Amino acid sequence: MRPVINRAGHDFETEALVIRTDYSDDEAWRAVVAILDQSDGEFEVRHHLVDDRAYAGASTDEMAFSAVAADPDSKWCSWPTPPR
């Protein structure tokens, strides 16, 4: 099971959650982060970046579960057990 993503101070209804799952190309990750950090001057870019090797190779189900596992009242997901 992957670790629970710390949501403290983050609003996933207004922030993009970006989880790094591939560690084969640090330059590509830095490029993604740079693009996300750019503002077009009109809109505020809000995101929560997770750069933790514990998510290396994680499936979409594993990432979704990790994002909502800390919130038992989550309206987004109701898995009875973590995905395997």
Coordinates of C-alpha atoms in Angstrom, one line a residue:
M1 CA 0.0 0.0 0.0
R2 CA 1.3 3.5 -0.9
P3 CA 1.5 6.2 1.8
V4 CA -1.4 8.5 2.3
I5 CA -0.9 11.9 0.7
N6 CA -0.8 14.7 3.3
R7 CA -3.6 17.0 2.3
A8 CA -3.1 19.5 5.1
G9 CA -3.3 23.1 3.7
H10 CA -4.4 21.9 0.3
D11 CA -7.8 22.1 -1.4
F12 CA -8.1 19.3 -4.0
E13 CA -11.3 20.9 -5.4
T14 CA -9.3 23.9 -6.5
E15 CA -5.8 22.6 -6.8
A16 CA -4.4 20.1 -9.3
L17 CA -2.8 17.1 -7.6
V18 CA 0.4 16.1 -9.5
I19 CA 2.1 12.9 -8.4
R20 CA 5.4 11.8 -9.8
T21 CA 5.4 8.1 -10.6
D22 CA 8.3 7.9 -13.0
Y23 CA 11.9 8.6 -11.8
S24 CA 13.7 7.8 -15.0
D25 CA 14.1 11.4 -16.3
D26 CA 14.7 14.2 -13.7
E27 CA 15.0 16.8 -16.5
A28 CA 11.5 15.9 -17.8
W29 CA 10.1 16.2 -14.2
R30 CA 11.8 19.6 -13.8
A31 CA 10.2 20.7 -17.1
V32 CA 6.8 19.7 -15.9
V33 CA 7.2 21.6 -12.7
A34 CA 8.4 24.7 -14.5
I35 CA 5.4 24.6 -16.8
L36 CA 3.0 24.2 -13.8
D37 CA 4.7 27.1 -12.1
Q38 CA 4.2 29.5 -15.0
S39 CA 1.4 31.9 -14.8
D40 CA -0.3 33.3 -17.9
G41 CA -0.9 36.6 -16.0
E42 CA -4.6 36.1 -15.8
F43 CA -5.1 32.9 -13.8
E44 CA -3.4 31.7 -10.6
V45 CA -1.9 28.3 -11.1
R46 CA -2.7 26.2 -8.0
H47 CA -1.2 22.7 -7.6
H48 CA 0.1 20.2 -5.0
L49 CA 3.2 18.4 -6.2
V50 CA 4.1 15.1 -4.7
D51 CA 7.6 14.0 -5.5
D52 CA 8.1 10.9 -3.4
R53 CA 9.7 7.7 -4.6
A54 CA 7.1 5.8 -2.6
Y55 CA 4.8 6.4 -5.6
A56 CA 7.3 5.1 -8.2
G57 CA 5.2 2.9 -10.6
A58 CA 1.9 3.6 -8.8
S59 CA -1.3 2.9 -10.7
T60 CA -4.0 5.5 -11.0
D61 CA -6.1 3.5 -8.4
E62 CA -3.2 3.6 -5.9
M63 CA -2.8 7.3 -6.4
A64 CA -6.5 8.0 -6.0
F65 CA -6.7 5.9 -2.9
S66 CA -3.6 7.6 -1.4
A67 CA -5.2 11.0 -2.1
V68 CA -8.5 10.3 -0.3
A69 CA -7.4 7.7 2.3
A70 CA -6.9 10.4 5.0
D71 CA -10.5 11.6 4.6
P72 CA -13.0 8.9 5.7
D73 CA -15.8 11.2 4.6
S74 CA -14.5 11.7 1.1
K75 CA -17.2 12.2 -1.5
W76 CA -14.7 11.2 -4.2
C77 CA -14.1 7.6 -3.4
S78 CA -15.5 4.8 -1.4
W79 CA -13.1 1.8 -1.7
P80 CA -13.6 -0.7 1.1
T81 CA -9.9 -1.7 0.9
P82 CA -6.8 -0.3 -0.9
P83 CA -6.3 -1.4 -4.5
R84 CA -3.6 -4.1 -4.9

